[in-house]
PDB file of N, CA and C and ligand atoms in Angstrom:
ATOM      1  N   MET A  14     -20.542  21.334 -21.698  1.00 60.00           N
ATOM      2  CA  MET A  14     -21.142  20.751 -20.484  1.00 60.00           C
ATOM      3  C   MET A  14     -21.777  19.410 -20.819  1.00 60.00           C
ATOM      4  N   SER A  15     -21.653  18.496 -19.915  1.00 80.00           N
ATOM      5  CA  SER A  15     -22.250  17.190 -20.171  1.00 80.00           C
ATOM      6  C   SER A  15     -23.278  16.882 -19.093  1.00 80.00           C
ATOM      7  N   ASP A  16     -24.075  17.890 -18.762  1.00 95.00           N
ATOM      8  CA  ASP A  16     -25.116  17.657 -17.768  1.00 95.00           C
ATOM      9  C   ASP A  16     -26.355  17.058 -18.423  1.00 95.00           C
ATOM     10  N   ILE A  17     -27.041  16.242 -17.671  1.00 98.00           N
ATOM     11  CA  ILE A  17     -28.338  15.741 -18.114  1.00 98.00           C
ATOM     12  C   ILE A  17     -29.378  16.174 -17.091  1.00 98.00           C
ATOM     13  N   THR A  18     -30.628  16.026 -17.444  1.00 98.00           N
ATOM     14  CA  THR A  18     -31.698  16.368 -16.509  1.00 98.00           C
ATOM     15  C   THR A  18     -32.452  15.104 -16.126  1.00 98.00           C
ATOM     16  N   ILE A  19     -32.568  14.940 -14.832  1.00 98.00           N
ATOM     17  CA  ILE A  19     -33.329  13.824 -14.263  1.00 98.00           C
ATOM     18  C   ILE A  19     -34.520  14.456 -13.552  1.00 98.00           C
ATOM     19  N   TYR A  20     -35.646  13.791 -13.566  1.00 98.00           N
ATOM     20  CA  TYR A  20     -36.825  14.357 -12.901  1.00 98.00           C
ATOM     21  C   TYR A  20     -37.204  13.489 -11.706  1.00 98.00           C
ATOM     22  N   VAL A  21     -37.559  14.170 -10.638  1.00 98.00           N
ATOM     23  CA  VAL A  21     -38.020  13.456  -9.445  1.00 98.00           C
ATOM     24  C   VAL A  21     -39.490  13.793  -9.247  1.00 98.00           C
ATOM     25  N   GLN A  22     -40.308  12.766  -9.257  1.00 97.00           N
ATOM     26  CA  GLN A  22     -41.731  13.014  -9.022  1.00 97.00           C
ATOM     27  C   GLN A  22     -41.979  13.104  -7.525  1.00 97.00           C
ATOM     28  N   GLU A  23     -42.485  14.258  -7.111  1.00 95.00           N
ATOM     29  CA  GLU A  23     -42.735  14.495  -5.691  1.00 95.00           C
ATOM     30  C   GLU A  23     -44.054  13.835  -5.292  1.00 95.00           C
ATOM     31  N   ALA A  24     -44.313  13.793  -3.978  1.00 91.00           N
ATOM     32  CA  ALA A  24     -45.559  13.194  -3.480  1.00 91.00           C
ATOM     33  C   ALA A  24     -46.772  13.901  -4.083  1.00 91.00           C
ATOM     34  N   SER A  25     -46.638  15.179  -4.371  1.00 93.00           N
ATOM     35  CA  SER A  25     -47.736  15.967  -4.941  1.00 93.00           C
ATOM     36  C   SER A  25     -48.003  15.607  -6.401  1.00 93.00           C
ATOM     37  N   GLY A  26     -47.102  14.836  -7.007  1.00 95.00           N
ATOM     38  CA  GLY A  26     -47.242  14.499  -8.425  1.00 95.00           C
ATOM     39  C   GLY A  26     -46.431  15.431  -9.315  1.00 95.00           C
ATOM     40  N   GLU A  27     -45.938  16.519  -8.712  1.00 97.00           N
ATOM     41  CA  GLU A  27     -45.129  17.482  -9.459  1.00 97.00           C
ATOM     42  C   GLU A  27     -43.748  16.881  -9.760  1.00 97.00           C
ATOM     43  N   LYS A  28     -43.187  17.238 -10.903  1.00 98.00           N
ATOM     44  CA  LYS A  28     -41.857  16.725 -11.237  1.00 98.00           C
ATOM     45  C   LYS A  28     -40.808  17.812 -11.074  1.00 98.00           C
ATOM     46  N   THR A  29     -39.785  17.515 -10.309  1.00 98.00           N
ATOM     47  CA  THR A  29     -38.713  18.475 -10.090  1.00 98.00           C
ATOM     48  C   THR A  29     -37.509  18.085 -10.940  1.00 98.00           C
ATOM     49  N   PRO A  30     -37.031  18.998 -11.814  1.00 98.00           N
ATOM     50  CA  PRO A  30     -35.825  18.682 -12.577  1.00 98.00           C
ATOM     51  C   PRO A  30     -34.576  18.781 -11.708  1.00 98.00           C
ATOM     52  N   VAL A  31     -33.689  17.841 -11.896  1.00 98.00           N
ATOM     53  CA  VAL A  31     -32.416  17.841 -11.171  1.00 98.00           C
ATOM     54  C   VAL A  31     -31.313  17.714 -12.220  1.00 98.00           C
ATOM     55  N   GLU A  32     -30.395  18.669 -12.232  1.00 97.00           N
ATOM     56  CA  GLU A  32     -29.278  18.610 -13.179  1.00 97.00           C
ATOM     57  C   GLU A  32     -28.224  17.655 -12.640  1.00 97.00           C
ATOM     58  N   ALA A  33     -27.691  16.817 -13.513  1.00 97.00           N
ATOM     59  CA  ALA A  33     -26.687  15.850 -13.076  1.00 97.00           C
ATOM     60  C   ALA A  33     -25.517  15.815 -14.050  1.00 97.00           C
ATOM     61  N   PRO A  34     -24.287  15.968 -13.546  1.00 97.00           N
ATOM     62  CA  PRO A  34     -23.115  15.853 -14.425  1.00 97.00           C
ATOM     63  C   PRO A  34     -22.878  14.387 -14.776  1.00 97.00           C
ATOM     64  N   THR A  35     -22.484  14.115 -16.005  1.00 96.00           N
ATOM     65  CA  THR A  35     -22.270  12.718 -16.414  1.00 96.00           C
ATOM     66  C   THR A  35     -20.792  12.345 -16.443  1.00 96.00           C
ATOM     67  N   ASP A  36     -19.933  13.305 -16.129  1.00 94.00           N
ATOM     68  CA  ASP A  36     -18.490  13.034 -16.280  1.00 94.00           C
ATOM     69  C   ASP A  36     -17.802  12.856 -14.933  1.00 94.00           C
ATOM     70  N   MET A  37     -18.560  12.601 -13.877  1.00 94.00           N
ATOM     71  CA  MET A  37     -17.942  12.474 -12.558  1.00 94.00           C
ATOM     72  C   MET A  37     -18.101  11.086 -11.954  1.00 94.00           C
ATOM     73  N   GLY A  38     -18.694  10.185 -12.701  1.00 95.00           N
ATOM     74  CA  GLY A  38     -18.846   8.815 -12.206  1.00 95.00           C
ATOM     75  C   GLY A  38     -19.775   8.710 -11.008  1.00 95.00           C
ATOM     76  N   LEU A  39     -20.742   9.621 -10.919  1.00 97.00           N
ATOM     77  CA  LEU A  39     -21.635   9.610  -9.761  1.00 97.00           C
ATOM     78  C   LEU A  39     -22.784   8.623  -9.965  1.00 97.00           C
ATOM     79  N   SER A  40     -23.329   8.177  -8.843  1.00 98.00           N
ATOM     80  CA  SER A  40     -24.526   7.342  -8.926  1.00 98.00           C
ATOM     81  C   SER A  40     -25.744   8.247  -8.796  1.00 98.00           C
ATOM     82  N   LEU A  41     -26.875   7.712  -9.199  1.00 98.00           N
ATOM     83  CA  LEU A  41     -28.125   8.451  -9.052  1.00 98.00           C
ATOM     84  C   LEU A  41     -28.376   8.782  -7.582  1.00 98.00           C
ATOM     85  N   MET A  42     -28.038   7.859  -6.684  1.00 98.00           N
ATOM     86  CA  MET A  42     -28.206   8.108  -5.248  1.00 98.00           C
ATOM     87  C   MET A  42     -27.414   9.356  -4.832  1.00 98.00           C
ATOM     88  N   GLU A  43     -26.177   9.467  -5.294  1.00 98.00           N
ATOM     89  CA  GLU A  43     -25.350  10.620  -4.903  1.00 98.00           C
ATOM     90  C   GLU A  43     -25.949  11.924  -5.423  1.00 98.00           C
ATOM     91  N   ILE A  44     -26.497  11.880  -6.629  1.00 98.00           N
ATOM     92  CA  ILE A  44     -27.125  13.069  -7.196  1.00 98.00           C
ATOM     93  C   ILE A  44     -28.358  13.460  -6.374  1.00 98.00           C
ATOM     94  N   LEU A  45     -29.184  12.475  -6.055  1.00 98.00           N
ATOM     95  CA  LEU A  45     -30.421  12.768  -5.317  1.00 98.00           C
ATOM     96  C   LEU A  45     -30.108  13.292  -3.928  1.00 98.00           C
ATOM     97  N   LYS A  46     -29.141  12.692  -3.277  1.00 97.00           N
ATOM     98  CA  LYS A  46     -28.733  13.126  -1.944  1.00 97.00           C
ATOM     99  C   LYS A  46     -28.196  14.557  -1.987  1.00 97.00           C
ATOM    100  N   ALA A  47     -27.354  14.825  -2.969  1.00 97.00           N
ATOM    101  CA  ALA A  47     -26.755  16.159  -3.097  1.00 97.00           C
ATOM    102  C   ALA A  47     -27.835  17.196  -3.399  1.00 97.00           C
ATOM    103  N   SER A  48     -28.956  16.759  -3.950  1.00 97.00           N
ATOM    104  CA  SER A  48     -30.040  17.688  -4.253  1.00 97.00           C
ATOM    105  C   SER A  48     -30.995  17.831  -3.077  1.00 97.00           C
ATOM    106  N   GLY A  49     -30.669  17.209  -1.956  1.00 97.00           N
ATOM    107  CA  GLY A  49     -31.446  17.415  -0.737  1.00 97.00           C
ATOM    108  C   GLY A  49     -32.535  16.389  -0.496  1.00 97.00           C
ATOM    109  N   TYR A  50     -32.573  15.336  -1.305  1.00 96.00           N
ATOM    110  CA  TYR A  50     -33.594  14.319  -1.054  1.00 96.00           C
ATOM    111  C   TYR A  50     -33.172  13.451   0.133  1.00 96.00           C
ATOM    112  N   PRO A  51     -34.161  13.052   0.934  1.00 94.00           N
ATOM    113  CA  PRO A  51     -33.853  12.357   2.199  1.00 94.00           C
ATOM    114  C   PRO A  51     -33.544  10.884   1.995  1.00 94.00           C
ATOM    115  N   ILE A  52     -32.370  10.612   1.515  1.00 96.00           N
ATOM    116  CA  ILE A  52     -31.941   9.227   1.332  1.00 96.00           C
ATOM    117  C   ILE A  52     -30.863   8.954   2.380  1.00 96.00           C
ATOM    118  N   ALA A  53     -31.116   7.963   3.223  1.00 96.00           N
ATOM    119  CA  ALA A  53     -30.159   7.686   4.309  1.00 96.00           C
ATOM    120  C   ALA A  53     -28.867   7.097   3.745  1.00 96.00           C
ATOM    121  N   ALA A  54     -28.980   6.197   2.783  1.00 97.00           N
ATOM    122  CA  ALA A  54     -27.798   5.555   2.186  1.00 97.00           C
ATOM    123  C   ALA A  54     -26.832   5.061   3.254  1.00 97.00           C
ATOM    124  N   THR A  55     -27.381   4.370   4.247  1.00 97.00           N
ATOM    125  CA  THR A  55     -26.552   3.940   5.380  1.00 97.00           C
ATOM    126  C   THR A  55     -25.429   2.995   4.973  1.00 97.00           C
ATOM    127  N   CYS A  56     -25.599   2.285   3.867  1.00 97.00           N
ATOM    128  CA  CYS A  56     -24.527   1.359   3.460  1.00 97.00           C
ATOM    129  C   CYS A  56     -23.486   2.053   2.580  1.00 97.00           C
ATOM    130  N   GLY A  57     -23.720   3.328   2.285  1.00 97.00           N
ATOM    131  CA  GLY A  57     -22.739   4.070   1.495  1.00 97.00           C
ATOM    132  C   GLY A  57     -22.715   3.685   0.026  1.00 97.00           C
ATOM    133  N   GLY A  58     -23.789   3.071  -0.460  1.00 98.00           N
ATOM    134  CA  GLY A  58     -23.860   2.759  -1.889  1.00 98.00           C
ATOM    135  C   GLY A  58     -23.398   1.360  -2.229  1.00 98.00           C
ATOM    136  N   MET A  59     -23.495   0.438  -1.270  1.00 98.00           N
ATOM    137  CA  MET A  59     -23.011  -0.931  -1.481  1.00 98.00           C
ATOM    138  C   MET A  59     -24.137  -1.918  -1.815  1.00 98.00           C
ATOM    139  N   ALA A  60     -25.323  -1.436  -2.109  1.00 98.00           N
ATOM    140  CA  ALA A  60     -26.484  -2.307  -2.396  1.00 98.00           C
ATOM    141  C   ALA A  60     -26.861  -3.165  -1.195  1.00 98.00           C
ATOM    142  N   LEU A  61     -26.681  -2.618   0.015  1.00 97.00           N
ATOM    143  CA  LEU A  61     -26.924  -3.416   1.216  1.00 97.00           C
ATOM    144  C   LEU A  61     -28.033  -2.889   2.116  1.00 97.00           C
ATOM    145  N   CYS A  62     -28.430  -1.622   1.966  1.00 96.00           N
ATOM    146  CA  CYS A  62     -29.393  -1.079   2.944  1.00 96.00           C
ATOM    147  C   CYS A  62     -30.785  -0.871   2.358  1.00 96.00           C
ATOM    148  N   GLY A  63     -30.892  -0.666   1.089  1.00 96.00           N
ATOM    149  CA  GLY A  63     -32.200  -0.489   0.465  1.00 96.00           C
ATOM    150  C   GLY A  63     -32.828   0.879   0.664  1.00 96.00           C
ATOM    151  N   THR A  64     -32.148   1.783   1.356  1.00 96.00           N
ATOM    152  CA  THR A  64     -32.755   3.098   1.617  1.00 96.00           C
ATOM    153  C   THR A  64     -32.715   4.019   0.395  1.00 96.00           C
ATOM    154  N   CYS A  65     -32.030   3.616  -0.639  1.00 97.00           N
ATOM    155  CA  CYS A  65     -31.939   4.460  -1.834  1.00 97.00           C
ATOM    156  C   CYS A  65     -32.897   3.984  -2.928  1.00 97.00           C
ATOM    157  N   HIS A  66     -33.871   3.182  -2.523  1.00 97.00           N
ATOM    158  CA  HIS A  66     -34.858   2.595  -3.446  1.00 97.00           C
ATOM    159  C   HIS A  66     -35.632   3.689  -4.197  1.00 97.00           C
ATOM    160  N   VAL A  67     -35.670   3.568  -5.505  1.00 98.00           N
ATOM    161  CA  VAL A  67     -36.506   4.457  -6.319  1.00 98.00           C
ATOM    162  C   VAL A  67     -37.318   3.602  -7.289  1.00 98.00           C
ATOM    163  N   GLU A  68     -38.435   4.173  -7.708  1.00 98.00           N
ATOM    164  CA  GLU A  68     -39.232   3.535  -8.750  1.00 98.00           C
ATOM    165  C   GLU A  68     -39.003   4.350 -10.023  1.00 98.00           C
ATOM    166  N   VAL A  69     -38.654   3.677 -11.100  1.00 98.00           N
ATOM    167  CA  VAL A  69     -38.413   4.370 -12.373  1.00 98.00           C
ATOM    168  C   VAL A  69     -39.754   4.551 -13.078  1.00 98.00           C
ATOM    169  N   LEU A  70     -40.099   5.783 -13.399  1.00 98.00           N
ATOM    170  CA  LEU A  70     -41.400   6.075 -14.004  1.00 98.00           C
ATOM    171  C   LEU A  70     -41.308   6.285 -15.513  1.00 98.00           C
ATOM    172  N   SER A  71     -40.153   6.687 -16.008  1.00 98.00           N
ATOM    173  CA  SER A  71     -39.988   6.881 -17.458  1.00 98.00           C
ATOM    174  C   SER A  71     -39.583   5.546 -18.068  1.00 98.00           C
ATOM    175  N   ASN A  72     -39.711   5.413 -19.403  1.00 97.00           N
ATOM    176  CA  ASN A  72     -39.240   4.132 -19.965  1.00 97.00           C
ATOM    177  C   ASN A  72     -37.815   4.238 -20.473  1.00 97.00           C
ATOM    178  N   THR A  73     -36.990   4.866 -19.661  1.00 97.00           N
ATOM    179  CA  THR A  73     -35.557   4.981 -19.926  1.00 97.00           C
ATOM    180  C   THR A  73     -34.914   3.594 -19.840  1.00 97.00           C
ATOM    181  N   GLU A  74     -34.066   3.293 -20.816  1.00 94.00           N
ATOM    182  CA  GLU A  74     -33.346   2.009 -20.785  1.00 94.00           C
ATOM    183  C   GLU A  74     -32.229   2.088 -19.759  1.00 94.00           C
ATOM    184  N   LEU A  75     -32.282   1.205 -18.776  1.00 96.00           N
ATOM    185  CA  LEU A  75     -31.220   1.161 -17.770  1.00 96.00           C
ATOM    186  C   LEU A  75     -30.529  -0.196 -17.853  1.00 96.00           C
ATOM    187  N   PRO A  76     -29.250  -0.243 -17.495  1.00 95.00           N
ATOM    188  CA  PRO A  76     -28.590  -1.552 -17.444  1.00 95.00           C
ATOM    189  C   PRO A  76     -29.326  -2.456 -16.452  1.00 95.00           C
ATOM    190  N   GLU A  77     -29.321  -3.735 -16.706  1.00 96.00           N
ATOM    191  CA  GLU A  77     -29.957  -4.696 -15.802  1.00 96.00           C
ATOM    192  C   GLU A  77     -29.347  -4.601 -14.405  1.00 96.00           C
ATOM    193  N   PRO A  78     -30.150  -4.838 -13.363  1.00 97.00           N
ATOM    194  CA  PRO A  78     -29.578  -4.850 -12.012  1.00 97.00           C
ATOM    195  C   PRO A  78     -28.569  -5.985 -11.851  1.00 97.00           C
ATOM    196  N   SER A  79     -27.544  -5.745 -11.074  1.00 97.00           N
ATOM    197  CA  SER A  79     -26.579  -6.804 -10.749  1.00 97.00           C
ATOM    198  C   SER A  79     -27.271  -7.795  -9.813  1.00 97.00           C
ATOM    199  N   ASP A  80     -26.647  -8.935  -9.584  1.00 97.00           N
ATOM    200  CA  ASP A  80     -27.215  -9.915  -8.651  1.00 97.00           C
ATOM    201  C   ASP A  80     -27.388  -9.315  -7.270  1.00 97.00           C
ATOM    202  N   ASP A  81     -26.414  -8.534  -6.815  1.00 97.00           N
ATOM    203  CA  ASP A  81     -26.494  -7.922  -5.487  1.00 97.00           C
ATOM    204  C   ASP A  81     -27.698  -6.996  -5.401  1.00 97.00           C
ATOM    205  N   GLU A  82     -27.889  -6.200  -6.451  1.00 98.00           N
ATOM    206  CA  GLU A  82     -29.010  -5.258  -6.442  1.00 98.00           C
ATOM    207  C   GLU A  82     -30.336  -6.029  -6.479  1.00 98.00           C
ATOM    208  N   ALA A  83     -30.431  -7.024  -7.343  1.00 97.00           N
ATOM    209  CA  ALA A  83     -31.668  -7.801  -7.463  1.00 97.00           C
ATOM    210  C   ALA A  83     -31.999  -8.480  -6.138  1.00 97.00           C
ATOM    211  N   TYR A  84     -30.988  -8.991  -5.468  1.00 97.00           N
ATOM    212  CA  TYR A  84     -31.182  -9.680  -4.190  1.00 97.00           C
ATOM    213  C   TYR A  84     -31.721  -8.712  -3.142  1.00 97.00           C
ATOM    214  N   MET A  85     -31.115  -7.522  -3.077  1.00 97.00           N
ATOM    215  CA  MET A  85     -31.562  -6.506  -2.105  1.00 97.00           C
ATOM    216  C   MET A  85     -32.986  -6.066  -2.424  1.00 97.00           C
ATOM    217  N   LEU A  86     -33.282  -5.832  -3.686  1.00 97.00           N
ATOM    218  CA  LEU A  86     -34.632  -5.394  -4.078  1.00 97.00           C
ATOM    219  C   LEU A  86     -35.662  -6.440  -3.665  1.00 97.00           C
ATOM    220  N   ASP A  87     -35.309  -7.705  -3.840  1.00 96.00           N
ATOM    221  CA  ASP A  87     -36.206  -8.795  -3.471  1.00 96.00           C
ATOM    222  C   ASP A  87     -36.567  -8.784  -2.001  1.00 96.00           C
ATOM    223  N   SER A  88     -35.671  -8.262  -1.188  1.00 96.00           N
ATOM    224  CA  SER A  88     -35.895  -8.308   0.254  1.00 96.00           C
ATOM    225  C   SER A  88     -36.638  -7.077   0.774  1.00 96.00           C
ATOM    226  N   LEU A  89     -36.940  -6.134  -0.108  1.00 95.00           N
ATOM    227  CA  LEU A  89     -37.632  -4.925   0.354  1.00 95.00           C
ATOM    228  C   LEU A  89     -39.124  -5.196   0.505  1.00 95.00           C
ATOM    229  N   PRO A  90     -39.763  -4.514   1.467  1.00 93.00           N
ATOM    230  CA  PRO A  90     -41.188  -4.766   1.701  1.00 93.00           C
ATOM    231  C   PRO A  90     -42.075  -4.323   0.540  1.00 93.00           C
ATOM    232  N   VAL A  91     -41.716  -3.233  -0.093  1.00 93.00           N
ATOM    233  CA  VAL A  91     -42.512  -2.742  -1.213  1.00 93.00           C
ATOM    234  C   VAL A  91     -41.595  -2.677  -2.417  1.00 93.00           C
ATOM    235  N   VAL A  92     -41.970  -3.346  -3.477  1.00 95.00           N
ATOM    236  CA  VAL A  92     -41.105  -3.328  -4.645  1.00 95.00           C
ATOM    237  C   VAL A  92     -41.994  -3.361  -5.894  1.00 95.00           C
ATOM    238  N   THR A  93     -41.592  -2.649  -6.919  1.00 96.00           N
ATOM    239  CA  THR A  93     -42.382  -2.625  -8.148  1.00 96.00           C
ATOM    240  C   THR A  93     -41.538  -3.207  -9.281  1.00 96.00           C
ATOM    241  N   ASP A  94     -42.155  -3.391 -10.429  1.00 95.00           N
ATOM    242  CA  ASP A  94     -41.439  -3.941 -11.580  1.00 95.00           C
ATOM    243  C   ASP A  94     -40.277  -3.056 -12.009  1.00 95.00           C
ATOM    244  N   THR A  95     -40.373  -1.771 -11.701  1.00 97.00           N
ATOM    245  CA  THR A  95     -39.318  -0.858 -12.147  1.00 97.00           C
ATOM    246  C   THR A  95     -38.510  -0.312 -10.969  1.00 97.00           C
ATOM    247  N   SER A  96     -38.554  -1.010  -9.850  1.00 98.00           N
ATOM    248  CA  SER A  96     -37.756  -0.586  -8.696  1.00 98.00           C
ATOM    249  C   SER A  96     -36.272  -0.730  -8.993  1.00 98.00           C
ATOM    250  N   ARG A  97     -35.502   0.213  -8.507  1.00 98.00           N
ATOM    251  CA  ARG A  97     -34.037   0.137  -8.594  1.00 98.00           C
ATOM    252  C   ARG A  97     -33.429   0.692  -7.316  1.00 98.00           C
ATOM    253  N   LEU A  98     -32.201   0.271  -7.057  1.00 98.00           N
ATOM    254  CA  LEU A  98     -31.426   0.915  -5.999  1.00 98.00           C
ATOM    255  C   LEU A  98     -30.650   2.035  -6.686  1.00 98.00           C
ATOM    256  N   SER A  99     -30.939   3.269  -6.283  1.00 98.00           N
ATOM    257  CA  SER A  99     -30.337   4.382  -7.027  1.00 98.00           C
ATOM    258  C   SER A  99     -28.818   4.427  -6.871  1.00 98.00           C
ATOM    259  N   CYS A 100     -28.277   3.780  -5.833  1.00 98.00           N
ATOM    260  CA  CYS A 100     -26.814   3.774  -5.684  1.00 98.00           C
ATOM    261  C   CYS A 100     -26.155   2.892  -6.737  1.00 98.00           C
ATOM    262  N   GLN A 101     -26.938   2.019  -7.366  1.00 98.00           N
ATOM    263  CA  GLN A 101     -26.371   1.100  -8.352  1.00 98.00           C
ATOM    264  C   GLN A 101     -26.566   1.613  -9.776  1.00 98.00           C
ATOM    265  N   VAL A 102     -27.196   2.785  -9.909  1.00 98.00           N
ATOM    266  CA  VAL A 102     -27.448   3.343 -11.237  1.00 98.00           C
ATOM    267  C   VAL A 102     -26.433   4.456 -11.479  1.00 98.00           C
ATOM    268  N   LYS A 103     -25.527   4.216 -12.388  1.00 97.00           N
ATOM    269  CA  LYS A 103     -24.506   5.223 -12.722  1.00 97.00           C
ATOM    270  C   LYS A 103     -25.118   6.271 -13.632  1.00 97.00           C
ATOM    271  N   VAL A 104     -24.825   7.520 -13.336  1.00 97.00           N
ATOM    272  CA  VAL A 104     -25.352   8.601 -14.158  1.00 97.00           C
ATOM    273  C   VAL A 104     -24.542   8.687 -15.450  1.00 97.00           C
ATOM    274  N   ASP A 105     -25.186   8.456 -16.570  1.00 95.00           N
ATOM    275  CA  ASP A 105     -24.515   8.626 -17.858  1.00 95.00           C
ATOM    276  C   ASP A 105     -25.480   9.285 -18.844  1.00 95.00           C
ATOM    277  N   PRO A 106     -24.978   9.696 -20.010  1.00 95.00           N
ATOM    278  CA  PRO A 106     -25.825  10.486 -20.925  1.00 95.00           C
ATOM    279  C   PRO A 106     -27.123   9.780 -21.322  1.00 95.00           C
ATOM    280  N   ASP A 107     -27.140   8.446 -21.295  1.00 95.00           N
ATOM    281  CA  ASP A 107     -28.364   7.714 -21.660  1.00 95.00           C
ATOM    282  C   ASP A 107     -29.507   7.962 -20.684  1.00 95.00           C
ATOM    283  N   LEU A 108     -29.173   8.493 -19.516  1.00 97.00           N
ATOM    284  CA  LEU A 108     -30.205   8.689 -18.491  1.00 97.00           C
ATOM    285  C   LEU A 108     -30.924  10.031 -18.619  1.00 97.00           C
ATOM    286  N   ASP A 109     -30.597  10.796 -19.637  1.00 97.00           N
ATOM    287  CA  ASP A 109     -31.248  12.104 -19.785  1.00 97.00           C
ATOM    288  C   ASP A 109     -32.761  11.906 -19.854  1.00 97.00           C
ATOM    289  N   GLY A 110     -33.483  12.629 -19.020  1.00 98.00           N
ATOM    290  CA  GLY A 110     -34.949  12.532 -19.028  1.00 98.00           C
ATOM    291  C   GLY A 110     -35.497  11.454 -18.096  1.00 98.00           C
ATOM    292  N   LEU A 111     -34.599  10.726 -17.453  1.00 98.00           N
ATOM    293  CA  LEU A 111     -35.035   9.700 -16.487  1.00 98.00           C
ATOM    294  C   LEU A 111     -35.959  10.329 -15.438  1.00 98.00           C
ATOM    295  N   THR A 112     -37.050   9.667 -15.151  1.00 98.00           N
ATOM    296  CA  THR A 112     -37.963  10.159 -14.116  1.00 98.00           C
ATOM    297  C   THR A 112     -38.112   9.074 -13.059  1.00 98.00           C
ATOM    298  N   VAL A 113     -37.894   9.460 -11.810  1.00 98.00           N
ATOM    299  CA  VAL A 113     -37.995   8.492 -10.713  1.00 98.00           C
ATOM    300  C   VAL A 113     -38.854   9.055  -9.589  1.00 98.00           C
ATOM    301  N   LYS A 114     -39.321   8.140  -8.771  1.00 97.00           N
ATOM    302  CA  LYS A 114     -40.044   8.509  -7.562  1.00 97.00           C
ATOM    303  C   LYS A 114     -39.314   7.844  -6.414  1.00 97.00           C
ATOM    304  N   LEU A 115     -39.080   8.561  -5.340  1.00 96.00           N
ATOM    305  CA  LEU A 115     -38.420   7.963  -4.186  1.00 96.00           C
ATOM    306  C   LEU A 115     -39.415   7.047  -3.474  1.00 96.00           C
ATOM    307  N   VAL A 116     -38.939   5.908  -3.064  1.00 94.00           N
ATOM    308  CA  VAL A 116     -39.804   5.004  -2.309  1.00 94.00           C
ATOM    309  C   VAL A 116     -39.292   4.996  -0.872  1.00 94.00           C
ATOM    310  N   PRO A 117     -39.987   5.689   0.014  1.00 80.00           N
ATOM    311  CA  PRO A 117     -39.479   5.803   1.378  1.00 80.00           C
ATOM    312  C   PRO A 117     -39.471   4.453   2.073  1.00 80.00           C
ATOM    313  N   VAL A 118     -38.477   4.252   2.910  1.00 73.00           N
ATOM    314  CA  VAL A 118     -38.401   3.016   3.690  1.00 73.00           C
ATOM    315  C   VAL A 118     -39.317   3.199   4.895  1.00 73.00           C
ATOM    316  N   GLU A 119     -40.184   2.231   5.106  1.00 62.00           N
ATOM    317  CA  GLU A 119     -41.133   2.341   6.240  1.00 62.00           C
ATOM    318  C   GLU A 119     -40.387   2.195   7.553  1.00 62.00           C
TER     319      GLU A 119
HETATM  320  S1  FES B  26     -27.277   3.251  -0.561  1.00 62.76           S
HETATM  321 FE1  FES B  26     -27.588   1.388   0.489  1.00 62.76          FE
HETATM  322  S2  FES B  26     -28.527   0.148  -0.990  1.00 62.76           S
HETATM  323 FE2  FES B  26     -28.147   1.978  -2.055  1.00 62.76          FE
END
């Protein structure tokens, strides 16, 4: 099995583990959505809607955001130094232990 565990920090501060397969080419957004998190993903993962915004809480090394992702993040009302669009983050073995918090769109 090539599953990794990603943690989602809930509003309560509790961390929920989410198992994610690394061999299916899924994005973090797809994993979170499939786990029941309320992500609208209206653009379908094209870095255009910003509804899949997450804040990365662990110091997991992630690939740099693409220009499209950086541009979209810049236009969001609330953004942190570790904000990412989860649709642009591919799930791979390096992400084991990644901890994120969903940033709801106002
Ligand atoms: S799903 Fe629209 S920006 Fe990620």
